[in-house]
Structure formats: C-alpha cells, structure tokens
Coordinates of C-alpha atoms in Angstrom, one line a residue:
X1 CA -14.6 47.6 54.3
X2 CA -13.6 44.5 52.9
X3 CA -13.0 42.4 49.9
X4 CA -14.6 39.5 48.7
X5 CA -12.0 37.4 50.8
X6 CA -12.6 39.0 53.5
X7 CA -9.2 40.6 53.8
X8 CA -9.2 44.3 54.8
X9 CA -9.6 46.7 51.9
X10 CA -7.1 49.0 50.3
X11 CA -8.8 52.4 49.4
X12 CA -6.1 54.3 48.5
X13 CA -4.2 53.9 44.9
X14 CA -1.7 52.3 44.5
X15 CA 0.9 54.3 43.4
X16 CA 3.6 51.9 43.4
X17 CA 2.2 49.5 41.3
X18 CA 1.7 52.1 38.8
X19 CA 4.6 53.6 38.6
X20 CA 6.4 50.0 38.1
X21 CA 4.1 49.1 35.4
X22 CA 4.3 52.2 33.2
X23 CA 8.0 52.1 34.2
X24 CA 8.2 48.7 32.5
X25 CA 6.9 49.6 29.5
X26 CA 8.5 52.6 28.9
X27 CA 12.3 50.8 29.9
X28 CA 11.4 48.4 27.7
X29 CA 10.6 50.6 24.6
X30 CA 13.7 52.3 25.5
X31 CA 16.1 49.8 25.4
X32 CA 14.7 48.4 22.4
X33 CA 15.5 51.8 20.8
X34 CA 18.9 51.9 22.2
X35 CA 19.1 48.4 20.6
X36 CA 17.9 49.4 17.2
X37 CA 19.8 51.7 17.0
X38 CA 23.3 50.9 14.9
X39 CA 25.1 53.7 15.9
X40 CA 24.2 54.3 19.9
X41 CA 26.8 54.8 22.2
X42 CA 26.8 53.5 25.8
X43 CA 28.8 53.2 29.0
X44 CA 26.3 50.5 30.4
X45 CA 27.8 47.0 30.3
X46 CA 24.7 45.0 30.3
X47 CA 23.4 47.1 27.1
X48 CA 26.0 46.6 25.2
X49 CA 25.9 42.7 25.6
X50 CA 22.3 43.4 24.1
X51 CA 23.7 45.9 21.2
X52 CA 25.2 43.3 18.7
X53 CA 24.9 42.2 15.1
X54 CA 21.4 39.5 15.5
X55 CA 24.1 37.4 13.3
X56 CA 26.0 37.3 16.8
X57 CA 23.8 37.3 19.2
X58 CA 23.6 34.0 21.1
X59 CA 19.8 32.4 21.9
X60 CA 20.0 33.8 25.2
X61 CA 21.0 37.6 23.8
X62 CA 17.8 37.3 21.6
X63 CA 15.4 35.8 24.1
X64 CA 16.5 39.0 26.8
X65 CA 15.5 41.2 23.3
X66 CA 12.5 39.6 22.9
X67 CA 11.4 39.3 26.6
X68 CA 11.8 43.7 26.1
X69 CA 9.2 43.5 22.8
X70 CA 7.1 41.5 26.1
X71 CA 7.0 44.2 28.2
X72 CA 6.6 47.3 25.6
X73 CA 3.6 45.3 23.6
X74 CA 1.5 43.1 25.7
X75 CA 2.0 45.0 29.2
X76 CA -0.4 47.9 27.3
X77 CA -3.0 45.3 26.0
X78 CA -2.9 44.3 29.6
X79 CA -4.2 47.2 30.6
X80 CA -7.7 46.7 31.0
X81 CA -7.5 43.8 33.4
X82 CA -5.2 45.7 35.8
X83 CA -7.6 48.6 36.1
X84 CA -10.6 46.1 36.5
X85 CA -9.0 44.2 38.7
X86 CA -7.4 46.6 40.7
X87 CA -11.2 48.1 41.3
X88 CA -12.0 44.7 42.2
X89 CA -9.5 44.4 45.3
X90 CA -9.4 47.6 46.0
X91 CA -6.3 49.4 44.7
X92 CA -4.2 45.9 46.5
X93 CA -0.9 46.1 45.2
X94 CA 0.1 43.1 45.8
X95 CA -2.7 41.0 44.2
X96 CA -2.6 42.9 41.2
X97 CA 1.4 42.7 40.6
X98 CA 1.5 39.0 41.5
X99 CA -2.2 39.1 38.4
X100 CA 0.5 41.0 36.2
X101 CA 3.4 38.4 37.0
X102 CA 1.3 35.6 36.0
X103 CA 0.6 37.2 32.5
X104 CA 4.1 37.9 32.0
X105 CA 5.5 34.7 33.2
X106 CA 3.1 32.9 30.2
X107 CA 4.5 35.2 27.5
X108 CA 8.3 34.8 28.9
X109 CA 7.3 30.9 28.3
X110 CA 6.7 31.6 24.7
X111 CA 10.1 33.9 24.2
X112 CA 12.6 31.2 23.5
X113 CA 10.2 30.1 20.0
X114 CA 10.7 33.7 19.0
X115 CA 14.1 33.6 19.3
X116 CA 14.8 30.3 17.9
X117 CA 12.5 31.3 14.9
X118 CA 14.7 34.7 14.0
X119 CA 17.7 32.6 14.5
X120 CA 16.7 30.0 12.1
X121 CA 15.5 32.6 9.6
X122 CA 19.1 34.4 10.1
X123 CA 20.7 31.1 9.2
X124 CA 18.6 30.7 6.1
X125 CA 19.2 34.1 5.3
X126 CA 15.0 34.8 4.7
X127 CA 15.4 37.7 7.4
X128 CA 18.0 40.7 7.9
X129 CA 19.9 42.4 11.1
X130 CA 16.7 44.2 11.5
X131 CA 14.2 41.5 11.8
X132 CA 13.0 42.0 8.5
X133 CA 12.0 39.2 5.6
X134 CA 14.2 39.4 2.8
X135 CA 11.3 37.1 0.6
X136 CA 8.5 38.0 -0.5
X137 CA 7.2 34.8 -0.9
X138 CA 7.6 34.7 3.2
X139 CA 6.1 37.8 4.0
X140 CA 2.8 36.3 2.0
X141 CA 2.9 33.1 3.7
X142 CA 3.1 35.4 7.3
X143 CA 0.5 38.3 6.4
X144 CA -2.1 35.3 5.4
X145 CA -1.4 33.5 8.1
X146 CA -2.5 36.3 10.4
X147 CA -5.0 37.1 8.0
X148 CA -7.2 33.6 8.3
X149 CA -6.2 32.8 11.7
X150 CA -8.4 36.3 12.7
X151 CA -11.6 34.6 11.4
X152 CA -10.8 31.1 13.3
X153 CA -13.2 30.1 16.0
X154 CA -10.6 29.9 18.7
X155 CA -9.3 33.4 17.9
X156 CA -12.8 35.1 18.1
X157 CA -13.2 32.9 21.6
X158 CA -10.0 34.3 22.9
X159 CA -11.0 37.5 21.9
X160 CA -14.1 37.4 23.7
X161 CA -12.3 36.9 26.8
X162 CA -9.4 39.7 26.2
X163 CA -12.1 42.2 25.6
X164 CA -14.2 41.4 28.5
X165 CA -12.3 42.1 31.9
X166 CA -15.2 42.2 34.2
X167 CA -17.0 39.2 32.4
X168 CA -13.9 36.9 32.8
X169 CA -13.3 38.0 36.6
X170 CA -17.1 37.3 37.3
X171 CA -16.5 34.0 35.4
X172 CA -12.9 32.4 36.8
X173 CA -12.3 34.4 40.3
X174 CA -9.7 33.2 42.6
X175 CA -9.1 33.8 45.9
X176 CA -5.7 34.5 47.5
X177 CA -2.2 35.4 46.1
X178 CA -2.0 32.2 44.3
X179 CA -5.2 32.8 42.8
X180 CA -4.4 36.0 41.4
X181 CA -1.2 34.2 40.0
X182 CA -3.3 32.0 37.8
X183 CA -5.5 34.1 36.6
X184 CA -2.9 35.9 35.6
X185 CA -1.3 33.2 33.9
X186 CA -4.5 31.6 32.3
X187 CA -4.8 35.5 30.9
X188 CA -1.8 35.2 29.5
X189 CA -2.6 32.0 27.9
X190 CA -5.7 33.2 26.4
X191 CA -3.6 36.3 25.0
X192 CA -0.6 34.1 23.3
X193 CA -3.1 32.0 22.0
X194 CA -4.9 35.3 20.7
X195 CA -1.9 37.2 19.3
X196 CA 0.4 35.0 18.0
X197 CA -0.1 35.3 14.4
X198 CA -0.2 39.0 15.2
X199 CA 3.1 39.0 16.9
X200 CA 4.5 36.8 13.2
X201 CA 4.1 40.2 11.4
X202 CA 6.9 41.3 13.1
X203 CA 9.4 39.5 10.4
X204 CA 7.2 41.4 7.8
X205 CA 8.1 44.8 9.1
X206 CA 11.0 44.2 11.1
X207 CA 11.4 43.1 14.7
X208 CA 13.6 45.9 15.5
X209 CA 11.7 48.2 13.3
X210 CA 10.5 50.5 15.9
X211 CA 7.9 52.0 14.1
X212 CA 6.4 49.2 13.1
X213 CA 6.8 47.4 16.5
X214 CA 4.4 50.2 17.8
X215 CA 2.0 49.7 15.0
X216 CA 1.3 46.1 16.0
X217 CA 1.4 47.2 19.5
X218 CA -1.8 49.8 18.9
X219 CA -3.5 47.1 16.9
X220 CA -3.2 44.7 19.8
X221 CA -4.4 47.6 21.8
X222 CA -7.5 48.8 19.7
X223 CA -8.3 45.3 19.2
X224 CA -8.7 44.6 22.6
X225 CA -11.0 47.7 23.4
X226 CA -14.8 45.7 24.1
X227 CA -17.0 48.4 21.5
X228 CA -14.6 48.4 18.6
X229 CA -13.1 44.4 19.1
X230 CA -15.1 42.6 16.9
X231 CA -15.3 44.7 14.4
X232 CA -11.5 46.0 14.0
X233 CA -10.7 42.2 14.5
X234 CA -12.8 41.7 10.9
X235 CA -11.7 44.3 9.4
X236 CA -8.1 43.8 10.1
X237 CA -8.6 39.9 9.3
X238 CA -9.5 41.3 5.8
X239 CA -6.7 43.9 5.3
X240 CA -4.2 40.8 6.2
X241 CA -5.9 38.8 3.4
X242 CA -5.6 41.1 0.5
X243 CA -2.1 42.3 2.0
X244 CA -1.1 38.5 1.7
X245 CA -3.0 38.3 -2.0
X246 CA -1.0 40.9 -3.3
X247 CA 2.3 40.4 -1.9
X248 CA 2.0 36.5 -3.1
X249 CA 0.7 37.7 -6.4
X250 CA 3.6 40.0 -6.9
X251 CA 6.0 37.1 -5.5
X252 CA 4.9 34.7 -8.3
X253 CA 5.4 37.4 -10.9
X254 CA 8.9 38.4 -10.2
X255 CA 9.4 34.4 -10.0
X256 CA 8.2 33.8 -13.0
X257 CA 9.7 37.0 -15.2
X258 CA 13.3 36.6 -13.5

C-alpha cells in the first residue's frame, strides 16, 4: 500500500510522534507553572534565567516565556489536523512532525509582538508581574476588541478553515516534506489570524495566570471543534461584548465619582 505520492505506506502508529507532541505540551504547561510560581525552588540553570521579576526580564527572557504559552495553547487546537493528517499519510512521522513544525514556526514569528506588548505595558505600568491589566479602562478596550473581531468576516473565514481538517487537506494538499512544511505554516497563519484577539485576553486575566491561561486554551479548543464552532464562536462573541460593556461602564463611573 501506498500514499497518494506514491511513497510506501506507514501502517503502524507512530508512537514517537506522539509521545513528542503531548510531551510538548505538557513541558510547556509545566514550566510555565514553575515560572508562575513566586516562590519555586530550582537547581536547573536555564529555569531560573526564566524565573525572574517580568520587570527584569530582557525581550529575549519573555519571548522564550511566551514561545512556552505556544506550545501549551495552540499545540491542543492543533490537534485535529495532526490526527487527520496523520490518517492521511498513514501514521508517517516524519510528514506530520515537519506539518506540526510549520504551524509552530508561524506562531514563534508572532512571539516577539507579545513580548514587546507586555514590555511596553510594564513600562506604562497598565499591567503587573503577573501579566495582568491594572486599568479597567484597558481591559474594556481588550475584552471588546475580542468581542467584535469574533463576528468579522475574516474571523468566521478562518474559522471555517480551523474547523474543517479534511476539507482544507482536500482543498490545499502538498506533496513532499516541503509540502507538508507549508501547509503547516499556511495553518498556522490561518490560526494567528484566527486567535489573536483571543490570545489579547490574556493581559485581562493574567499571562501567567495559570488558570486563566487554560481557560482560553479550552475556548480555543471548543471553538475549533466542527459541530459546536459556529455557534460557541457567537455565543462567545457576545459574552466578550457585554463583558467589555460592563467593564467600560464601570470604568467611566469610577472616573467620573473619583
């Protein structure tokens, strides 16, 4: 048997690729803990470079945190494509990591804006240590921002896309490594473009807000799901809004009475 290259099929699972993809998640989340938390202890050199004040960490401390949040929220949103694809070419490993790699290497792209944004909102002193948005007025400005941009044409085509595996492989299938590689990579375009606004609440809540982190995670997740995506993705869109209403209401009204 064969796949649709012609290349000889690979029946049995792969194993490997598994076990680095879960594994990649669940480092991530884990250092991320280790990170949030103020008071771990550890003998690992290259964790406590990580486990500093966000006040001290340089651009390229908080791009290696961010590139962590990567791993432990988009690799399970990924999900989907890998096991789709994977059926696709056979349990391959090496297609399917190099589909993966291309994904990842689009988010990494978008790390450094992350981490420039919680750096300028440290210096402006509109987040805190944690992540989190000291103003009110900020958090509004965020939550209605994710709020609208869920009802935008471009959002609703993207999510088309993220909740359709199959359809998108039938559509935009590439043959050979490189092939996977960009597909992987236009993937993770189509998912940036998708989640970013999502990916904002994270100064509502907290970027090192575990917690929370994992809430927008499961959102991302649920979201994604084909039966429940357009729905959830209106429903949520109107949550944000009235979120946004009230915490710009109340923003207003402390202005105004202080």
């Amino acid at each position: 048997m064969t796949n649709l290259d012609g290349t000889p099929a690979i029946t049995k699972p792969s194993y490997t690729f598994w076990i680095l993809f879960y594994g990649s998640i669940c480092s991530s989340w884990l250092l991320l803990f280790v990170m949030s938390s103020t008071d771990s202890v550890t003998s690992l050199a290259f964790i406590k470079d990580f486990c500093i004040s966000a006040s001290e960490a340089s651009i390229f401390q908080l791009t290696g945190m961010w590139s962590l949040m990567i791993g432990a929220m988009m690799l399970p949103s990924f999900y989907n494509f890998v096991v789709v694809h994977q059926d696709i070419r056979r349990n391959d490993f090496k297609h399917t990591a190099l589909l993966t790699s291309g994904y990842v290497a689009i988010w990494v792209t978008v790390v450094p804006l992350a981490s420039l944004a919680q750096k300028y909102f440290l210096e402006q002193n509109l987040i805190g240590l944690d992540g989190r948005s000291h103003s009110m007025l900020l958090n509004g400005l965020l939550l209605l921002t994710a709020g609208i941009y869920q009802f935008t044409k471009i959002k609703n085509a993207c999510l088309t896309v993220c909740s359709s595996p199959m359809h998108f492989f039938l559509g935009h299938w590439k043959e050979g490594y490189t092939g996977s590689f960009r597909m992987g990579a236009q993937l993770g375009t189509i998912c940036v473009i998708c989640c970013w606004a999502l990916m904002l609440l994270a100064f509502v809540g907290g970027a090192m807000n575990m917690l929370w982190m994992a809430g927008l995670t499961s959102i991302m997740v649920i979201e994604k799901q084909g039966h429940l995506s357009e729905k959830f993705s209106g429903l949520l869109g109107m949550t944000l809004i009235g979120a946004a209403s009230i915490t710009l209401v109340l923003s207003i009204f402390l202005e105004v009475i202080t």
